[in-house]
Tab-separated table of N, CA and C in Angstrom:
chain	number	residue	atom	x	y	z
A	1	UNK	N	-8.861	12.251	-12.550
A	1	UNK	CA	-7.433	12.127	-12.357
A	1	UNK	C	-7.072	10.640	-12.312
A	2	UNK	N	-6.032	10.441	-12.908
A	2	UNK	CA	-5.959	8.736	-12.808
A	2	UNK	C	-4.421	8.812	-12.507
A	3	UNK	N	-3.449	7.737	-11.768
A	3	UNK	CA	-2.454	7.437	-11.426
A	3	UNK	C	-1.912	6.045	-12.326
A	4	UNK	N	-0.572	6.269	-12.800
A	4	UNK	CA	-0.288	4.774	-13.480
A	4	UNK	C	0.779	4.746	-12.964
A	5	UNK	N	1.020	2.977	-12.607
A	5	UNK	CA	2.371	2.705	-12.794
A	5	UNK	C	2.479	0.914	-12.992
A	6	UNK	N	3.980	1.065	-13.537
A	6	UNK	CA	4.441	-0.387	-14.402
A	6	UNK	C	5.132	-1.114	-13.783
A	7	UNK	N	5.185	-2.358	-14.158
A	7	UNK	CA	5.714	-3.296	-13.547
A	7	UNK	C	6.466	-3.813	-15.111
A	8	UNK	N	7.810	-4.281	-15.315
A	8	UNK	CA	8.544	-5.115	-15.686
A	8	UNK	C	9.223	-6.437	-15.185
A	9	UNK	N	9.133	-7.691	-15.526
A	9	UNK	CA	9.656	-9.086	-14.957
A	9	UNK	C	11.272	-8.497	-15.603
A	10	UNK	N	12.196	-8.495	-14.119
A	10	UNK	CA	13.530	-8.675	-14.925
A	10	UNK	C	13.935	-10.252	-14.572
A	11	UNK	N	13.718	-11.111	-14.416
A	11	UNK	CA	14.098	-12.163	-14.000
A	11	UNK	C	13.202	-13.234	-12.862
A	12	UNK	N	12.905	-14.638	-13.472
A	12	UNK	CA	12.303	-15.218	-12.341
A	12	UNK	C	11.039	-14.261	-11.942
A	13	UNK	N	10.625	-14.267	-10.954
A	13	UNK	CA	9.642	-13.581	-10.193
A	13	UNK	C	10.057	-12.256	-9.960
A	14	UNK	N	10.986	-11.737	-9.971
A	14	UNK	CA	11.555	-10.320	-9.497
A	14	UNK	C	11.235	-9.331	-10.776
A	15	UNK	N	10.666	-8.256	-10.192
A	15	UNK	CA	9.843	-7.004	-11.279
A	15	UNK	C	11.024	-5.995	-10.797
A	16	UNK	N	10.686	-4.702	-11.373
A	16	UNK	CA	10.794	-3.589	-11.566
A	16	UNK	C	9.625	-3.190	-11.758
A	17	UNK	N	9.252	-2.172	-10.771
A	17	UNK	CA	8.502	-1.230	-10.842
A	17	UNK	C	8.142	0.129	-10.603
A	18	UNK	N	7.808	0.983	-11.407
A	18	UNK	CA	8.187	2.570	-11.843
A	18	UNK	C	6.951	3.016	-11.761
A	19	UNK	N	7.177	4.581	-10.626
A	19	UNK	CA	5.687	5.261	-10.254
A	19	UNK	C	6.105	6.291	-10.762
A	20	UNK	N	5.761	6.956	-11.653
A	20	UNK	CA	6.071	8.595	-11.546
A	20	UNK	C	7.931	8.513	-11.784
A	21	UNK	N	8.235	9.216	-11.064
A	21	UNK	CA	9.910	9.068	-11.381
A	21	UNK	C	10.641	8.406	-10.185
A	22	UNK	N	10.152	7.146	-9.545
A	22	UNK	CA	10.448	6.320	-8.524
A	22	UNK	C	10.470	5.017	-9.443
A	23	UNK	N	11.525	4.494	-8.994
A	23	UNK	CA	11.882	2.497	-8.909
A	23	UNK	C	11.602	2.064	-7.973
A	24	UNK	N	11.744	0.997	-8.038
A	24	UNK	CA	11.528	-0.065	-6.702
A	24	UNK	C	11.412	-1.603	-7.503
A	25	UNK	N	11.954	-2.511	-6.681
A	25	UNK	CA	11.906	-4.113	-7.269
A	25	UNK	C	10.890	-4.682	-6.060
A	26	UNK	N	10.149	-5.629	-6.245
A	26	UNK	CA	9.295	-5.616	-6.098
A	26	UNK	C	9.536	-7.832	-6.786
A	27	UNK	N	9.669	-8.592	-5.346
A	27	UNK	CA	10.168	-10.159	-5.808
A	27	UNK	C	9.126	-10.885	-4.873
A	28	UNK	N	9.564	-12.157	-4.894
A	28	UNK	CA	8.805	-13.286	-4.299
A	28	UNK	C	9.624	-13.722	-3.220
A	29	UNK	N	9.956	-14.546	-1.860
A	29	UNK	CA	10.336	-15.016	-0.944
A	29	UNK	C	11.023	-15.969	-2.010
A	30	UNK	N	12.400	-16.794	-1.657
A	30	UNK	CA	13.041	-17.584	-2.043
A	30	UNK	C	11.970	-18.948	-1.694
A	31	UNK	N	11.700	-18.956	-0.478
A	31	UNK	CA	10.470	-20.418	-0.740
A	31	UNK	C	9.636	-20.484	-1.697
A	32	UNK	N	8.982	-19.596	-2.415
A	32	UNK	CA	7.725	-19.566	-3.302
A	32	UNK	C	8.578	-19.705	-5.539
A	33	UNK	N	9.887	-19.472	-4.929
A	33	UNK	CA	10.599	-19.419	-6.249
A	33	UNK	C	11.085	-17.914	-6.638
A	34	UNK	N	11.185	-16.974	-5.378
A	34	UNK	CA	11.992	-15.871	-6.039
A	34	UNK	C	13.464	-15.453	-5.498
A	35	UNK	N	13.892	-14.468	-5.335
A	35	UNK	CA	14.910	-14.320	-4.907
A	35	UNK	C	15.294	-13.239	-3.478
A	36	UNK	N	14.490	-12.740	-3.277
A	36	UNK	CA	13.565	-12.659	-2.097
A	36	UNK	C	14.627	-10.726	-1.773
A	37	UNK	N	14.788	-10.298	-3.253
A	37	UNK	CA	15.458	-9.032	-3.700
A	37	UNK	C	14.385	-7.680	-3.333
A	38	UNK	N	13.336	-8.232	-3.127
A	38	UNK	CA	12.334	-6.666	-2.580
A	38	UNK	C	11.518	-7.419	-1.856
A	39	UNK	N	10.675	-6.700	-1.445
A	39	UNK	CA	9.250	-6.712	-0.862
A	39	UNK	C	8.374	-7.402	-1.483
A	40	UNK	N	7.190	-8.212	-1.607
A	40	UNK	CA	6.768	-9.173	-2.091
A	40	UNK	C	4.957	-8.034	-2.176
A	41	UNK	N	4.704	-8.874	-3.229
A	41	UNK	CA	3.397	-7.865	-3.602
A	41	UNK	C	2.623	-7.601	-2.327
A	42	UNK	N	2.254	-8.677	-1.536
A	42	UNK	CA	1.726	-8.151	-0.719
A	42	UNK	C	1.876	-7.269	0.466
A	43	UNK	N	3.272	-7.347	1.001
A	43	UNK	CA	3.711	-6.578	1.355
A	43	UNK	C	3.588	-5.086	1.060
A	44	UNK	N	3.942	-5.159	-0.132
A	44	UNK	CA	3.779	-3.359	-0.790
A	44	UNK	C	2.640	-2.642	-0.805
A	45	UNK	N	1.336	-3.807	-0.706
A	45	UNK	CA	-0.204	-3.574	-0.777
A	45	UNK	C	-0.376	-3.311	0.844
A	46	UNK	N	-0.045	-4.058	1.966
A	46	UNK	CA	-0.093	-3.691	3.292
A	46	UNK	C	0.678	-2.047	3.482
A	47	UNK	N	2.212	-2.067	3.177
A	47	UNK	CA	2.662	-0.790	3.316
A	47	UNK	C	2.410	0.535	2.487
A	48	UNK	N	1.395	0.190	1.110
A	48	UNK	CA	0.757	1.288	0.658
A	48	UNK	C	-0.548	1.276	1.982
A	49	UNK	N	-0.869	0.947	2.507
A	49	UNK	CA	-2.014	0.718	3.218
A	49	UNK	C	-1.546	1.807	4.836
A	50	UNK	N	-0.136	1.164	5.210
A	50	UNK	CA	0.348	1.770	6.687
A	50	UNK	C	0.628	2.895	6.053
A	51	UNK	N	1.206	3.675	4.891
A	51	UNK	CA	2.256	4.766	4.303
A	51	UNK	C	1.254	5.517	4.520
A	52	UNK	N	0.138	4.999	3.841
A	52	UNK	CA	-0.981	6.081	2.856
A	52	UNK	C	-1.570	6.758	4.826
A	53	UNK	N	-2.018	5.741	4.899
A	53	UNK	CA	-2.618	5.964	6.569
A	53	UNK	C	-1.509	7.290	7.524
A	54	UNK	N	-0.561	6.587	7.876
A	54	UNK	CA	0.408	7.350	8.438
A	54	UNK	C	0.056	8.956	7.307
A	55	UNK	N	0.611	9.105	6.773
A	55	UNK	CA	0.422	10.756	5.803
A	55	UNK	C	-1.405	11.248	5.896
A	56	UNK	N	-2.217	10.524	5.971
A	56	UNK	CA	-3.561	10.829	6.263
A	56	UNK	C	-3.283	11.514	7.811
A	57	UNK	N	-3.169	10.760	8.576
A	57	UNK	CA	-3.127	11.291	10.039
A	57	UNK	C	-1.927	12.477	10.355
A	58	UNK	N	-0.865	12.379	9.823
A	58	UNK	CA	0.111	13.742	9.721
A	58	UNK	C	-0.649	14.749	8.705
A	59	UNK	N	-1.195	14.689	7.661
A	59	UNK	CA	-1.818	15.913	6.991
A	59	UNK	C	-3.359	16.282	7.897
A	60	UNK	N	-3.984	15.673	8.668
A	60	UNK	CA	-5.283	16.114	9.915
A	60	UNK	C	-4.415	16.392	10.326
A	61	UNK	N	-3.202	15.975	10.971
A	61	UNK	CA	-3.092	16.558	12.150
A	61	UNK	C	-2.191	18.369	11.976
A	62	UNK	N	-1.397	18.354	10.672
A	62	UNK	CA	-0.761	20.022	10.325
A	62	UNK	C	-2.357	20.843	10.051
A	63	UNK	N	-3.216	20.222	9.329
A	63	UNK	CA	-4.196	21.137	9.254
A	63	UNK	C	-5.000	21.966	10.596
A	64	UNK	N	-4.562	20.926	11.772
A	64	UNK	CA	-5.213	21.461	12.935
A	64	UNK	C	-4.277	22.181	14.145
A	65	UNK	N	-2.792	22.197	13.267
A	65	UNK	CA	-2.332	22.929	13.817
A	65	UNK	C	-1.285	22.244	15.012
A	66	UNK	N	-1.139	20.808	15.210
A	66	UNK	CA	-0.763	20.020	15.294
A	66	UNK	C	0.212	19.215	15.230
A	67	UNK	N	1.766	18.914	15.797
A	67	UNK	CA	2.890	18.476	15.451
A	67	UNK	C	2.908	17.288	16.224
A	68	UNK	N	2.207	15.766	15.713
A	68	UNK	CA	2.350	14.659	16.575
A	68	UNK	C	4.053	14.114	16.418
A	69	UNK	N	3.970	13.491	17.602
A	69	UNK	CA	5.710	12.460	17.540
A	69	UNK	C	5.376	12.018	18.415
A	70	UNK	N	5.469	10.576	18.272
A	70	UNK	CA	5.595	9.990	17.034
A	70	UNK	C	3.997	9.837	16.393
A	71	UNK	N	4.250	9.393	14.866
A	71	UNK	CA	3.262	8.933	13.951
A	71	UNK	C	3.826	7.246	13.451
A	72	UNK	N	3.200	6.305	14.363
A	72	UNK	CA	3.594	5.061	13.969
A	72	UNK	C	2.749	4.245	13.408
A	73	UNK	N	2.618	3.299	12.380
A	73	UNK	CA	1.024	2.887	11.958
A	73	UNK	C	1.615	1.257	11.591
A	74	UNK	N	1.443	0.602	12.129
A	74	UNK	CA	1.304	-0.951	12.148
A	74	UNK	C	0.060	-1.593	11.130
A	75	UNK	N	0.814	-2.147	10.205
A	75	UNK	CA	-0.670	-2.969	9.456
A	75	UNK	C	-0.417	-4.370	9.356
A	76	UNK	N	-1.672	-5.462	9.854
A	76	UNK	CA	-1.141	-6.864	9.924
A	76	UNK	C	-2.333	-7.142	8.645
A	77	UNK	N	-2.217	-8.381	8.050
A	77	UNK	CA	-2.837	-9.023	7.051
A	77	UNK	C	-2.910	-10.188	7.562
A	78	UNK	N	-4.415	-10.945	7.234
A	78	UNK	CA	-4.558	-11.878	7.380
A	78	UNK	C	-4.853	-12.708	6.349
A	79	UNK	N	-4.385	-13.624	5.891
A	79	UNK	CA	-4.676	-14.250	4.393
A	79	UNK	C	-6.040	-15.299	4.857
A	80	UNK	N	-6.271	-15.703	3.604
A	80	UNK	CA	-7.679	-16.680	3.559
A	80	UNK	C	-7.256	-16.890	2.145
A	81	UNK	N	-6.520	-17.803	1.778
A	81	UNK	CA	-6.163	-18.425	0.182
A	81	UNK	C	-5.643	-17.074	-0.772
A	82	UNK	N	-5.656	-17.174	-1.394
A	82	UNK	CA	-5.368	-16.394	-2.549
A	82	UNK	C	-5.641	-14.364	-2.155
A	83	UNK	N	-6.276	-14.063	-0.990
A	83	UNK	CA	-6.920	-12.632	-0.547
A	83	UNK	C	-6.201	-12.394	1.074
A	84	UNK	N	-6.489	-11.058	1.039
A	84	UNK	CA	-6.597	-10.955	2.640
A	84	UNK	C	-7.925	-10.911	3.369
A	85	UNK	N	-8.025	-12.070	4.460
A	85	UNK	CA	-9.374	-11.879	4.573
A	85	UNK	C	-9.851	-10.399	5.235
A	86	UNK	N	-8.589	-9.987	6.088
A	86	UNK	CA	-8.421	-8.911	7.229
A	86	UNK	C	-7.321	-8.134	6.944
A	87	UNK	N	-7.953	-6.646	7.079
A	87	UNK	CA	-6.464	-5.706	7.196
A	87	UNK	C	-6.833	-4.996	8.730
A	88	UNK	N	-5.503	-5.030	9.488
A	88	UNK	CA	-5.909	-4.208	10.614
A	88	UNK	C	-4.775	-2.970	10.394
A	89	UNK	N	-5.374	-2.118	10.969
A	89	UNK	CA	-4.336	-0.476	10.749
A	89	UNK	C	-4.472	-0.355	12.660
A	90	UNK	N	-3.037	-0.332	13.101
A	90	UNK	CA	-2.749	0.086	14.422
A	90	UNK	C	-1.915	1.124	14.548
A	91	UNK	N	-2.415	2.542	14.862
A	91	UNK	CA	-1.733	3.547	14.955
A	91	UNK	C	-1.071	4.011	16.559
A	92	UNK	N	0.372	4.226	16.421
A	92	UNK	CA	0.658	5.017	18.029
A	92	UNK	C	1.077	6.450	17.576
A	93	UNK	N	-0.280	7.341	17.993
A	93	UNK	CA	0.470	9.029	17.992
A	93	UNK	C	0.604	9.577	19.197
A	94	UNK	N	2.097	10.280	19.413
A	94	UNK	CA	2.389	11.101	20.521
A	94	UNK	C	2.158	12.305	20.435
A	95	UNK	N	2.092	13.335	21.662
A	95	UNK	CA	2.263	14.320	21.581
A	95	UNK	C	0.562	15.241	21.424
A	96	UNK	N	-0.303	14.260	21.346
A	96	UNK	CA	-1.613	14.782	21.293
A	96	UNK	C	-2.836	13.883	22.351
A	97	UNK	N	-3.675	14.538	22.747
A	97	UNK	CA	-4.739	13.732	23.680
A	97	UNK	C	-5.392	12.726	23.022
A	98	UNK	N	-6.322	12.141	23.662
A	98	UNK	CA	-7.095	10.681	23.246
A	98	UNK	C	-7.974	11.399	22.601
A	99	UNK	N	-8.498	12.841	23.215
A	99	UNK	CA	-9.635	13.408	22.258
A	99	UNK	C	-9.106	13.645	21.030
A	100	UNK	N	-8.077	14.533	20.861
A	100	UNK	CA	-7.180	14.569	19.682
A	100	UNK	C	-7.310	13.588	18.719
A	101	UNK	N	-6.673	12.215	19.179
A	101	UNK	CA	-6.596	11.788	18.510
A	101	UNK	C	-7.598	10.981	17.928
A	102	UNK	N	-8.339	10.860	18.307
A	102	UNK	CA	-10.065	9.922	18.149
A	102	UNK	C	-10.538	11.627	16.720
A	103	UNK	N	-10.531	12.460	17.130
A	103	UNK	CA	-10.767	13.272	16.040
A	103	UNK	C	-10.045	12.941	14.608
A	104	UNK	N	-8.585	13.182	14.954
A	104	UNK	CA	-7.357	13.143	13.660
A	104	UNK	C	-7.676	11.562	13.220
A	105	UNK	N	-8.151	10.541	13.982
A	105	UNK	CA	-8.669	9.083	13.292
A	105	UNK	C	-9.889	9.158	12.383
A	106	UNK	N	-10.582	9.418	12.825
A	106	UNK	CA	-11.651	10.149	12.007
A	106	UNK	C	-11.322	10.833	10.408
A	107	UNK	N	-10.925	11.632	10.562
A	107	UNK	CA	-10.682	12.181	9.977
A	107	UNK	C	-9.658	12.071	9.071
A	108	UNK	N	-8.649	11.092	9.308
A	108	UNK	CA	-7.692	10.471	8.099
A	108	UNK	C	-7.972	8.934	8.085
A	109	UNK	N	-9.457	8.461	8.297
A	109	UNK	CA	-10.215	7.169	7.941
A	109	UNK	C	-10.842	7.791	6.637
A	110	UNK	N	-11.303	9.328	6.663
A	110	UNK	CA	-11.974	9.640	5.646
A	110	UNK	C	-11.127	10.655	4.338
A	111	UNK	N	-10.421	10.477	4.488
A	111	UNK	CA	-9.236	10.921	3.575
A	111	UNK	C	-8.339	10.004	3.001
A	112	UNK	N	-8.022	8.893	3.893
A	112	UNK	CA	-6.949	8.137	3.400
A	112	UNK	C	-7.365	6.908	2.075
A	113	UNK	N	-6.420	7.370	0.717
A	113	UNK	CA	-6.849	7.079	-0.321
A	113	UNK	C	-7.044	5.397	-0.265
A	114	UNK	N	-5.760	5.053	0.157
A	114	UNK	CA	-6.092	3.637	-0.105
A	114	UNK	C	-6.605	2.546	0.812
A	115	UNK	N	-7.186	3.145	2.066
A	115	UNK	CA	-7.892	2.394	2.918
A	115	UNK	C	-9.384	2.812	2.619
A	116	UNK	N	-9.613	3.550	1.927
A	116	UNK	CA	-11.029	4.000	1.051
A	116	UNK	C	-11.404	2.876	-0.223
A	117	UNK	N	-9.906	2.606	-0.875
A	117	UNK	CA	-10.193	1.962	-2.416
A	117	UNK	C	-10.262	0.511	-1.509
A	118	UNK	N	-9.904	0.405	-0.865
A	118	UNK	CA	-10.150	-1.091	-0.354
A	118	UNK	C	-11.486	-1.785	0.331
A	119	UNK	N	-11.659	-0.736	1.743
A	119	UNK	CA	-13.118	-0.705	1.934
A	119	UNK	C	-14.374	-0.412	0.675
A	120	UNK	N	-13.677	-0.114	-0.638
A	120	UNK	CA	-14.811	0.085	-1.596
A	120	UNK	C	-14.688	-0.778	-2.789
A	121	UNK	N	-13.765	-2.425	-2.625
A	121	UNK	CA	-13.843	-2.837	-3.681
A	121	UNK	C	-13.981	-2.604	-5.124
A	122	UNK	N	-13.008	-2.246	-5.931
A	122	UNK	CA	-12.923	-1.037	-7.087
A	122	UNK	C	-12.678	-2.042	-7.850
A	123	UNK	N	-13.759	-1.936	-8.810
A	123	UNK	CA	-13.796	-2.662	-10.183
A	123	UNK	C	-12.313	-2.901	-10.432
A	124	UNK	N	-11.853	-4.012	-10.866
A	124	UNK	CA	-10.789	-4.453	-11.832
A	124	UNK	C	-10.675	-5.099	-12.859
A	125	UNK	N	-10.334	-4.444	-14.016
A	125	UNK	CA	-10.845	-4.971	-15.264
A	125	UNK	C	-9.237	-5.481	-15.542
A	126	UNK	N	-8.557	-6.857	-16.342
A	126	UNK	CA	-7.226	-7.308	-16.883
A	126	UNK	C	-7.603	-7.671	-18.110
A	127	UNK	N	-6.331	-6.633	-18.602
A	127	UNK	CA	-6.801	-6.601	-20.474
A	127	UNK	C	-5.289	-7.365	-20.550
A	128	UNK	N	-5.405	-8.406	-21.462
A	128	UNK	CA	-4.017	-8.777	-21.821
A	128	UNK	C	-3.746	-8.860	-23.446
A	129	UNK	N	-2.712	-8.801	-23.724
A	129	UNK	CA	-1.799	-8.544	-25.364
A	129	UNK	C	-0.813	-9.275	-25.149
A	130	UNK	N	-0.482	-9.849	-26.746
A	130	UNK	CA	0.742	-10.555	-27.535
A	130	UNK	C	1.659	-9.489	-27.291
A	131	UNK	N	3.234	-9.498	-26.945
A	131	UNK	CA	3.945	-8.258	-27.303
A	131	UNK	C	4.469	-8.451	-28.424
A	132	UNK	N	4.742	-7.518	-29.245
A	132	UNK	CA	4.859	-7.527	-30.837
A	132	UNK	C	6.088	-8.589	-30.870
A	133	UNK	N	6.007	-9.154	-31.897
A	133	UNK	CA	6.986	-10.555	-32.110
A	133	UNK	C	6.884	-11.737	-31.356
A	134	UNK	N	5.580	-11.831	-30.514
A	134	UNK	CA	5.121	-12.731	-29.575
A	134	UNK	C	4.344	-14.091	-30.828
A	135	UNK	N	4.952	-15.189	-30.773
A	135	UNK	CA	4.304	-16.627	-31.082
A	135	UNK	C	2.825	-16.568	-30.883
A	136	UNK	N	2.369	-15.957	-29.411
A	136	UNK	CA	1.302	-16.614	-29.068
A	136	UNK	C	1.389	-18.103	-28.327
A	137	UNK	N	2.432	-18.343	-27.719
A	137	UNK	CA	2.639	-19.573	-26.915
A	137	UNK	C	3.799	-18.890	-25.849
């Protein structure tokens, strides 16, 4: 099964980008040279990180029968040049015990897609192309 989605530059640093039948813009901070119109890549890479997490721990927890409130998931990044050296995932769930929840952690550590592709460093291959009527400069 494979997932795609695109990114278009409409301007400056500011994209468009299309998942499935979702938009979203997707810019740079006005300090770095953008216009500071979305969320900045890394950002979107931390909150695919809190989103994905949060829905891991709500799908353990309906499977067990389970209605937490709240489901809150905090993710901080720590940069080191160009990477993050650190991702931390801080979750607050209500409504269930410490045993509970030490289980439902467990258990949406080992489900949750994109705190898996990260802890597993996933090949990345960048193929690049002329777009037709492109100079080549």
């Amino acid at each position: 099964m494979e997932r795609q989605v695109t990114a278009v530059r409409e301007a400056g640093l500011r994209c468009r980008v299309r998942a499935g039948e979702h938009e979203f813009v997707v810019d740079e901070p006005a300090s770095v040279g953008g216009t500071d119109q979305g969320p900045q890549p890394t950002d979107m890479l931390l909150g695919a990180v809190a989103s994905c997490f949060t829905i891991a721990l709500s799908y353990c927890a309906a499977r067990r029968g389970l209605a937490p409130d709240p489901v809150r998931v905090e993710v901080t990044g720590t940069y080191d040049g160009p990477r993050f050296r650190s991702i931390t995932v801080s979750a607050v769930v209500g409504g269930v015990s410490p045993d509970e929840l030490a289980r439902l952690t467990a258990e949406a550590e080992r489900v949750c897609y994109v705190t898996n592709t990260l802890r597993g460093g996933p090949e990345i291959e960048v193929r690049t192309s002329v777009a037709d009527g492109g100079t080549g400069r």
